[in-house]
Short mmCIF file of C-alpha atoms in Angstrom, two decimals:
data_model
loop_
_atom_site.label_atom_id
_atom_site.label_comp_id
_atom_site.label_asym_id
_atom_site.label_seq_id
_atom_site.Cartn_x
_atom_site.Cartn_y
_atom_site.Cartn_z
CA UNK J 16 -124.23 99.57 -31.29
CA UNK J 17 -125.91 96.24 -31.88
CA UNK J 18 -125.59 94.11 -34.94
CA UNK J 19 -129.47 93.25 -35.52
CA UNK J 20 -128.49 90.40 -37.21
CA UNK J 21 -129.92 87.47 -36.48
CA UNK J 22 -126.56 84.82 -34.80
CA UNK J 23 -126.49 81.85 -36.96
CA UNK J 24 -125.70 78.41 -35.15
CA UNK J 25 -122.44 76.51 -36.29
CA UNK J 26 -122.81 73.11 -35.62
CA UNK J 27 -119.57 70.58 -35.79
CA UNK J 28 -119.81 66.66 -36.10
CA UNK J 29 -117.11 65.79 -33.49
CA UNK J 30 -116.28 62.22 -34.28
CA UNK J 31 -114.47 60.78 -31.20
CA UNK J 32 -112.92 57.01 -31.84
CA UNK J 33 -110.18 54.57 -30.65
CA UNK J 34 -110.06 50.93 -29.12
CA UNK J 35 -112.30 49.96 -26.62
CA UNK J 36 -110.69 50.83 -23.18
CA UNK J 37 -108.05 53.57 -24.69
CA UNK J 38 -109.84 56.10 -22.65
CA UNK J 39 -112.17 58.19 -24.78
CA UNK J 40 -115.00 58.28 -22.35
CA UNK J 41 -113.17 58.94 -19.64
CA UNK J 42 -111.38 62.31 -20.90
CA UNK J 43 -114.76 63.70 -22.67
CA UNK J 44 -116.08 63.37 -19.24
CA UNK J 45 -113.37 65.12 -17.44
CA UNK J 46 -113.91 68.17 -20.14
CA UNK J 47 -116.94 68.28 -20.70
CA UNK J 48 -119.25 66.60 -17.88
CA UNK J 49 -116.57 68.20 -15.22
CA UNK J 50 -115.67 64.81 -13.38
CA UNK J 51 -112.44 64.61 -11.53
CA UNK J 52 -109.78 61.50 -12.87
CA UNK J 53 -110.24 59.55 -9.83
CA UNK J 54 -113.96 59.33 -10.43
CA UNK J 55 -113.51 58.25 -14.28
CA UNK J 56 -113.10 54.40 -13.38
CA UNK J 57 -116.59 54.38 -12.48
CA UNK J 58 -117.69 54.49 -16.11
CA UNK J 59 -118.37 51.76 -18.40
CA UNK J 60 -117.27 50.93 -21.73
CA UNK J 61 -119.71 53.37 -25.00
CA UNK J 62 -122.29 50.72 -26.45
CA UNK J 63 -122.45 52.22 -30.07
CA UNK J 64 -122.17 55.50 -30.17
CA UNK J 65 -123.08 57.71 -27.35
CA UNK J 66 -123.87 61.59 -28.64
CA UNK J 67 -123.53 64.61 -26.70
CA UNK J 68 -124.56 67.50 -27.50
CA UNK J 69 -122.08 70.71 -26.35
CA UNK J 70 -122.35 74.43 -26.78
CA UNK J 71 -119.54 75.93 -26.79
CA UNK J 72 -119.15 79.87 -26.75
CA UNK J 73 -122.56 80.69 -27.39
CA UNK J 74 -123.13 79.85 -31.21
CA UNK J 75 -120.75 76.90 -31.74
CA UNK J 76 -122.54 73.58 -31.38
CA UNK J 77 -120.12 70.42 -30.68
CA UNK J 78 -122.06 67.10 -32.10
CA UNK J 79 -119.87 64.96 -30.02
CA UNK J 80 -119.98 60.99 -31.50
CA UNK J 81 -118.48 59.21 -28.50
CA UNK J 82 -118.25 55.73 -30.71
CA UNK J 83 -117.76 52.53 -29.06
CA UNK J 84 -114.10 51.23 -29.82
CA UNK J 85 -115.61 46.85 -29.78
CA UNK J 86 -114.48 45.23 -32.67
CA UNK J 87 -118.02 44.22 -34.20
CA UNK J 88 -118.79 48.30 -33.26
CA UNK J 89 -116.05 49.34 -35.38
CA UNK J 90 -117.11 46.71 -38.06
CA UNK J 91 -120.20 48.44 -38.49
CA UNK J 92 -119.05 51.63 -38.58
CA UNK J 93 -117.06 50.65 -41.71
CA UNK J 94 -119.86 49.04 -43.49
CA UNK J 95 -123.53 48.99 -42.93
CA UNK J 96 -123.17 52.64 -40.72
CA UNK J 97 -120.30 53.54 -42.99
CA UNK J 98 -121.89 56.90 -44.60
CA UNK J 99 -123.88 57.90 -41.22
CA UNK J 100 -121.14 57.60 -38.97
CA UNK J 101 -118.51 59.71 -41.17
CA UNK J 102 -120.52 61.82 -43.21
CA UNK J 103 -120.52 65.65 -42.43
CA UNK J 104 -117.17 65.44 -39.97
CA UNK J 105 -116.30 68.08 -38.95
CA UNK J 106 -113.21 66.62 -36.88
CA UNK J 107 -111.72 63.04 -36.03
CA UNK J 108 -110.24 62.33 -32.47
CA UNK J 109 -108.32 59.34 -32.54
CA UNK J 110 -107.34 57.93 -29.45
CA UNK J 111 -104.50 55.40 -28.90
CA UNK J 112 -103.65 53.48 -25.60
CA UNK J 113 -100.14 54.36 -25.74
CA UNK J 114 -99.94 50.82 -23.96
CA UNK J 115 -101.94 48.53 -26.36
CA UNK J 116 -100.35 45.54 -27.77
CA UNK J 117 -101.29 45.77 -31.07
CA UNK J 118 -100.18 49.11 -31.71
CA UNK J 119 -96.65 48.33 -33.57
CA UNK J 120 -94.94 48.68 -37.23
CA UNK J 121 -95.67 44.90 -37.92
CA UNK J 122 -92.05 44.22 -37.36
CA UNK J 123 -90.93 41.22 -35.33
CA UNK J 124 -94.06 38.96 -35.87
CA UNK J 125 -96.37 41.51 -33.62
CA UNK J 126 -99.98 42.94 -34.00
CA UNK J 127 -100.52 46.10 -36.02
CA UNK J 128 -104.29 46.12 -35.95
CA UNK J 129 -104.96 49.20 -34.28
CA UNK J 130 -102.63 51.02 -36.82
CA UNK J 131 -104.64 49.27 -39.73
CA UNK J 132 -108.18 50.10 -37.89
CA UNK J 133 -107.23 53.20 -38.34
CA UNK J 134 -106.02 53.24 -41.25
CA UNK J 135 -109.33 51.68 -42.56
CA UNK J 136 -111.25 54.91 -40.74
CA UNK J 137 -108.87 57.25 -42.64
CA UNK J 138 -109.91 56.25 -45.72
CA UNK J 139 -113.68 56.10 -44.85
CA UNK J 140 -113.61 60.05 -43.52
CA UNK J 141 -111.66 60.63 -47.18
CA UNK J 142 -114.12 59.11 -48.54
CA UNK J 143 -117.35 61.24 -46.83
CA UNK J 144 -115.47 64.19 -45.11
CA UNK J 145 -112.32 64.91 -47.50
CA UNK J 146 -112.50 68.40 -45.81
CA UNK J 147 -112.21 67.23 -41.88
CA UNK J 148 -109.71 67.56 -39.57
CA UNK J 149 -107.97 65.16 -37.56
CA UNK J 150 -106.21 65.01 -34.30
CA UNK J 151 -104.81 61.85 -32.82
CA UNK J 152 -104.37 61.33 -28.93
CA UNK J 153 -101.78 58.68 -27.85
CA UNK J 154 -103.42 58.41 -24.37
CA UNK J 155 -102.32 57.12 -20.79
CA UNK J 156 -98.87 58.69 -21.02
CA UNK J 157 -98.99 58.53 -17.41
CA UNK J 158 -98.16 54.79 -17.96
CA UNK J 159 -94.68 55.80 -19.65
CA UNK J 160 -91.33 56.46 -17.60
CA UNK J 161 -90.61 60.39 -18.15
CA UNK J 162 -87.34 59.35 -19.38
CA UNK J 163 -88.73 57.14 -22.14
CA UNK J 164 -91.76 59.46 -23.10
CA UNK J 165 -90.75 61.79 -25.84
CA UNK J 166 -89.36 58.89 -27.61
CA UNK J 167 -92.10 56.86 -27.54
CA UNK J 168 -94.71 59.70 -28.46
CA UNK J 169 -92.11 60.36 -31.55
CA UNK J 170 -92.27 57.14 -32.72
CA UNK J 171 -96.03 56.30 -32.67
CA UNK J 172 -96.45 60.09 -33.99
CA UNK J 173 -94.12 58.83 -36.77
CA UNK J 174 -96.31 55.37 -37.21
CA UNK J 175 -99.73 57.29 -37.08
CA UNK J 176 -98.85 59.85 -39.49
CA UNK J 177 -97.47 57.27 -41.88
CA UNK J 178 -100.74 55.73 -41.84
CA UNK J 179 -103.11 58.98 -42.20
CA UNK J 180 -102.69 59.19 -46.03
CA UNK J 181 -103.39 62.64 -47.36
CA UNK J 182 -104.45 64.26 -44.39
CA UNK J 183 -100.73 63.34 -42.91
CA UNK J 184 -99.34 66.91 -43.57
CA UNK J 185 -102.33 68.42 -41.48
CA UNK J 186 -102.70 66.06 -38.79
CA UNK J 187 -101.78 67.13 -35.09
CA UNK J 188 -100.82 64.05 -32.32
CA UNK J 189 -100.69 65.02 -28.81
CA UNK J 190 -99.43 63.04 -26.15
CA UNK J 191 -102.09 63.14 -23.05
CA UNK J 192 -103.41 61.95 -19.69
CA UNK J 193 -105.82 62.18 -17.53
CA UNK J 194 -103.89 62.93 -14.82
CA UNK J 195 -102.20 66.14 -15.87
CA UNK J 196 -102.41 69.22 -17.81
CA UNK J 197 -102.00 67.46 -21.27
CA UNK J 198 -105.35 67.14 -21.86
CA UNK J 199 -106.39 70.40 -21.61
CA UNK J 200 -103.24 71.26 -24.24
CA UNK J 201 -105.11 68.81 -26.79
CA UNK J 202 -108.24 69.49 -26.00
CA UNK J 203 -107.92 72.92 -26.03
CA UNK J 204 -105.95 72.92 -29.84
CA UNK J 205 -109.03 70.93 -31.02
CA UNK J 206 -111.76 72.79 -29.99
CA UNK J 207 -109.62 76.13 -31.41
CA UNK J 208 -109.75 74.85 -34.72
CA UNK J 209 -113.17 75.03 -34.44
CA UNK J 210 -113.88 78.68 -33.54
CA UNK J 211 -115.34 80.97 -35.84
CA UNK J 212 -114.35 84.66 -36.62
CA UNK J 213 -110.75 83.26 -34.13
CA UNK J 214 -109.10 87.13 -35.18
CA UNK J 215 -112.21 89.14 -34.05
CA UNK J 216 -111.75 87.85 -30.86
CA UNK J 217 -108.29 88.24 -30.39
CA UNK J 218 -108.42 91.82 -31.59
CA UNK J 219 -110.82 92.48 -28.78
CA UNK J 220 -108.52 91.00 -26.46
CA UNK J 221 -105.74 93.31 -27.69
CA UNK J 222 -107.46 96.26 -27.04
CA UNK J 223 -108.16 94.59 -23.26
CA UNK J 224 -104.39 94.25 -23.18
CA UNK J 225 -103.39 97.93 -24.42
CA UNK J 226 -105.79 99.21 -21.95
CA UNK J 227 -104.77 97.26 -18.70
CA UNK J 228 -100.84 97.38 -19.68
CA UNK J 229 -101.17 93.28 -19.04
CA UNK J 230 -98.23 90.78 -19.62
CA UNK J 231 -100.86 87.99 -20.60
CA UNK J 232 -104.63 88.46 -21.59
CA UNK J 233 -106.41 84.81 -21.42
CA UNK J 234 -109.71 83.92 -22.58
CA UNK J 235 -111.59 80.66 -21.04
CA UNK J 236 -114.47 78.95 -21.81
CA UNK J 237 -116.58 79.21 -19.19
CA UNK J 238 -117.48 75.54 -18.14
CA UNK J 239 -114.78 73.59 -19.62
CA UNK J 240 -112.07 76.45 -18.51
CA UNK J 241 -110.82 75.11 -22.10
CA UNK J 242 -108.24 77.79 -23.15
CA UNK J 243 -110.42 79.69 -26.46
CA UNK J 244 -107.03 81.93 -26.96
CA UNK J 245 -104.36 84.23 -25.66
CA UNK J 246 -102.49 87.75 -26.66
CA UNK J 247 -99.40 88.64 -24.54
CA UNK J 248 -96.93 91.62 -24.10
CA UNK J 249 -93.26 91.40 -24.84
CA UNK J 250 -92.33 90.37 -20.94
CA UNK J 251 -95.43 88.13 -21.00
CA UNK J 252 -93.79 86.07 -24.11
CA UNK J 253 -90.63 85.86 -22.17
CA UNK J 254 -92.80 83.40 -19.57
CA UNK J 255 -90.29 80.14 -19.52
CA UNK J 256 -93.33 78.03 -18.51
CA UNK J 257 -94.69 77.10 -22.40
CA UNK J 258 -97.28 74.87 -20.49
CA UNK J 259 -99.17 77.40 -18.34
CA UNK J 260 -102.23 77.79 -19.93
CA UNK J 261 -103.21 74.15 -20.15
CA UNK J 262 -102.04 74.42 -15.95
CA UNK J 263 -104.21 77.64 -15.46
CA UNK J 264 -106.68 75.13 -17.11
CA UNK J 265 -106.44 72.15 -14.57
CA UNK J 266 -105.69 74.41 -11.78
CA UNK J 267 -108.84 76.72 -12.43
CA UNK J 268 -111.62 73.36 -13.58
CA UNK J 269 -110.28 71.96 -10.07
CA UNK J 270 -111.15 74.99 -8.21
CA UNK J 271 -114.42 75.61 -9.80
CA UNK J 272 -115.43 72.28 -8.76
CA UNK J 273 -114.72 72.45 -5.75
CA UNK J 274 -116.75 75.21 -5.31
CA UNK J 275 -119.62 73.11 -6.66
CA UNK J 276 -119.17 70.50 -3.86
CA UNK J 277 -118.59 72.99 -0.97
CA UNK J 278 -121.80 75.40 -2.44
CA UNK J 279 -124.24 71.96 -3.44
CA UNK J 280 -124.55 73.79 -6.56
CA UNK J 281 -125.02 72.50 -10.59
CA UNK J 282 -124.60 76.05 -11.77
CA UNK J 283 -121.62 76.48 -14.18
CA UNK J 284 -121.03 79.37 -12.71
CA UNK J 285 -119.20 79.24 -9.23
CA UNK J 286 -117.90 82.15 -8.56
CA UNK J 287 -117.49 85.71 -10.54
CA UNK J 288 -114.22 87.02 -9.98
CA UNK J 289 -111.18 85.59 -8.09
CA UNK J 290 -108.07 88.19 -7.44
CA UNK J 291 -104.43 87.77 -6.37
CA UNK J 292 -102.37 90.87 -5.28
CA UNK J 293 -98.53 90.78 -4.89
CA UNK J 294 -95.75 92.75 -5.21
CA UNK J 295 -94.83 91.61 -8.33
CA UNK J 296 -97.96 91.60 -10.57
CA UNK J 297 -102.05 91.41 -9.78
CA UNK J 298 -103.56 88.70 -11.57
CA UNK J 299 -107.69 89.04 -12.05
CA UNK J 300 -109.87 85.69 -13.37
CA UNK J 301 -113.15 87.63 -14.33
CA UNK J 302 -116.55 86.43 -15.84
CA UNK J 303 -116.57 88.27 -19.40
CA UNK J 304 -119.65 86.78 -20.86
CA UNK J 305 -122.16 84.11 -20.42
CA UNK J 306 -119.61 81.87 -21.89
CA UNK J 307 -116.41 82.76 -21.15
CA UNK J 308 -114.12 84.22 -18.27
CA UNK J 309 -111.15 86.40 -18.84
CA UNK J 310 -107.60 86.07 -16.98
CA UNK J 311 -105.62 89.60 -16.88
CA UNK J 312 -102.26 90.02 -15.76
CA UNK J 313 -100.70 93.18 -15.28
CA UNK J 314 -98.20 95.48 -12.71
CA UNK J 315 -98.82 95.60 -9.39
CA UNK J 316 -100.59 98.07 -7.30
CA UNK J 317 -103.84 99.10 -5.92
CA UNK J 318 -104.63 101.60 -8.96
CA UNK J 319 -103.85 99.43 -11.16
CA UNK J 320 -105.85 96.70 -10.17
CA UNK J 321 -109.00 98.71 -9.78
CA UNK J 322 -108.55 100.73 -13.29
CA UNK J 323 -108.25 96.83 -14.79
CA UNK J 324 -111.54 96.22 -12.88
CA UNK J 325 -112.94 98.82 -14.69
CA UNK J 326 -111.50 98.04 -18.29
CA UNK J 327 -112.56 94.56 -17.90
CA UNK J 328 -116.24 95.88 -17.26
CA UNK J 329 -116.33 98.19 -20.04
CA UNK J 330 -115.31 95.48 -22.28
CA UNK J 331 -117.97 93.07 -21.55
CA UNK J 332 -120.65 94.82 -23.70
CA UNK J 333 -118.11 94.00 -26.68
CA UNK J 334 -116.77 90.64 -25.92
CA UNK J 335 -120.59 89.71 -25.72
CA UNK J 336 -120.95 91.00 -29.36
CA UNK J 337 -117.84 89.47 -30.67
CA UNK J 338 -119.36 86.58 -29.34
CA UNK J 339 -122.68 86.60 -30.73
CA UNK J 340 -120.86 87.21 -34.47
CA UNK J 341 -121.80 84.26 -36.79
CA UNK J 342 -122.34 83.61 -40.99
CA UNK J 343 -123.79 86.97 -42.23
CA UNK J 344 -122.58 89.23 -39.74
CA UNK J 345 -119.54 89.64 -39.83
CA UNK J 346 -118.60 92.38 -42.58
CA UNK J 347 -121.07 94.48 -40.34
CA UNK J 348 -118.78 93.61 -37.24
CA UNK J 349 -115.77 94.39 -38.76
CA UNK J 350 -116.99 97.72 -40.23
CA UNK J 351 -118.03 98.81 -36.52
CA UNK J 352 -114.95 97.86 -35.16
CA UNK J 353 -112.92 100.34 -37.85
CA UNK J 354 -111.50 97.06 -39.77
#
């Protein structure tokens, strides 16, 4: 059955700000534009704002406001652009350079300006988008000693919440890099936030799971290989490695550009299925939908791995009407699904 519904487009206002040269540019590009780090130092600093347009699981538009981090940029953002630039937010990135010099608690004589910059864009979104959400980045972790990293990250967390006013209880800080997994873990919370109808498709993905006796079901976005969300069995929650997803992430964008270069291709779409077969477990990345692959894994054998094949192509008629559900449709969606 079809929901004749007509899909309704939700569009976000994706405000992305932080000093010039903390690195905002450079990890939107990686995500979104699918460049590689090394490549990254190519790119010049944002004159103004730069806006980018995503779409992101079919219905769910990202307005991305790439925003120039200059100090007379910044000025004008809190003034004459003031109700442009943070009216209708839908979500604040804040990016840090965990390295700048002016990022400190005032103490000792030094530079707090990036703390109060931020401060001062804090209260502007309260001001025009009281109902936004906010996730700050302190970037370029790479820069840190590993044995020095978790307390700096808890003391700038500590700084940057103390500065976030009432929107400090709800704010999420992530530590990241370009150079590792860690931005796909931030990335991926953010753009989860932002998904509509989030239980539909994770009920869907249960009933993948049941059906395929799988440790881990994992849904991708389908160019940014951004994680959209997960459902695991009892053994799969067991998994010691808490950071595999945003790895799977890395590991799988890598591949799939690679691809690209080897195939002179633009598509989005390298490849549609990629298997591994051991005697432990079978592990199958499938394309699901248009906009979104599917990662299954499950016990080992050859039975098994073609019944999964199977499952995983009934379930695409679904998983492409989960997907299309939007505003207005969803009572009908939940009625045909038993709910």
């Amino acid at each position: 059955m079809e929901t004749s519904k007509k899909v309704k487009q939700q569009k976000k206002k994706v405000l992305l700000m932080g000093k010039s040269g903390a690195g905002k540019s450079s990890m939107r590009s990686i995500i979104f534009s699918n460049h590689v780090a090394k490549d990254v130092r190519r790119l010049g600093a944002t004159i103004d704002v730069d806006k980018k347009r995503v779409k992101f699981l079919g219905n769910l538009l990202l307005d991305i406001w790439d925003c120039g981090g200059q100090d007379a940029f910044t000025e004008s953002y809190l003034t004459s652009q003031k109700s442009y630039v943070f009216g209708d937010v839908g979500v604040l990135i804040y990016v840090f350079d965990v390295e700048s010099s002016d990022f400190t608690d005032g103490a000792r004589g030094n530079s707090d300006r990036d703390l109060q910059t931020y401060g001062s864009i804090i209260s502007a979104l309260d001001e025009y988008s009281p109902n936004a959400r906010i996730f700050t980045l302190v970037h370029k972790m790479d820069l840190v000693a590993n044995e020095y990293r978790n307390e700096v990250i808890r003391s700038k967390t500590a700084a940057i919440t103390a500065r976030s006013g009432r929107f400090a209880r709800t704010i999420g800080t992530y530590a990241t890099s370009i150079w590792d997994e860690t931005l796909y873990r931030a990335w991926g919370s953010i753009v989860n936030s932002l998904i509509p109808n989030l239980d539909i498709v994770e009920d869907g993905l249960k009933d993948l799971q049941r059906v395929t006796e799988a440790e881990e079901v994992v849904l991708f976005e389908q160019n940014t290989f951004l994680t959209v969300t997960r459902v695991s069995s009892e053994v799969g929650d067991e998994n010691p490695r808490g950071d595999r997803y945003e790895r799977l992430s890395n590991i799988i964008k890598t591949f799939k550009n690679s691809l690209s270069s080897y195939t002179e291709s633009n598509s989005s779409h390298q490849f549609d299925s990629f298997t591994i077969k051991t005697g432990i477990f079978n592990l199958i990345i499938n394309r699901l939908t248009y906009n979104t692959y599917v990662l299954v894994v499950f016990p080992p054998g050859e039975a098994e791995l073609q019944c999964a094949r199977l499952n995983i192509l009934s379930a695409k008629d679904e998983f492409a009407r989960i997907e299309s559900v939007a505003e207005g449709a969803d009572d009908d969606f939940r009625n045909l699904r038993g709910k």
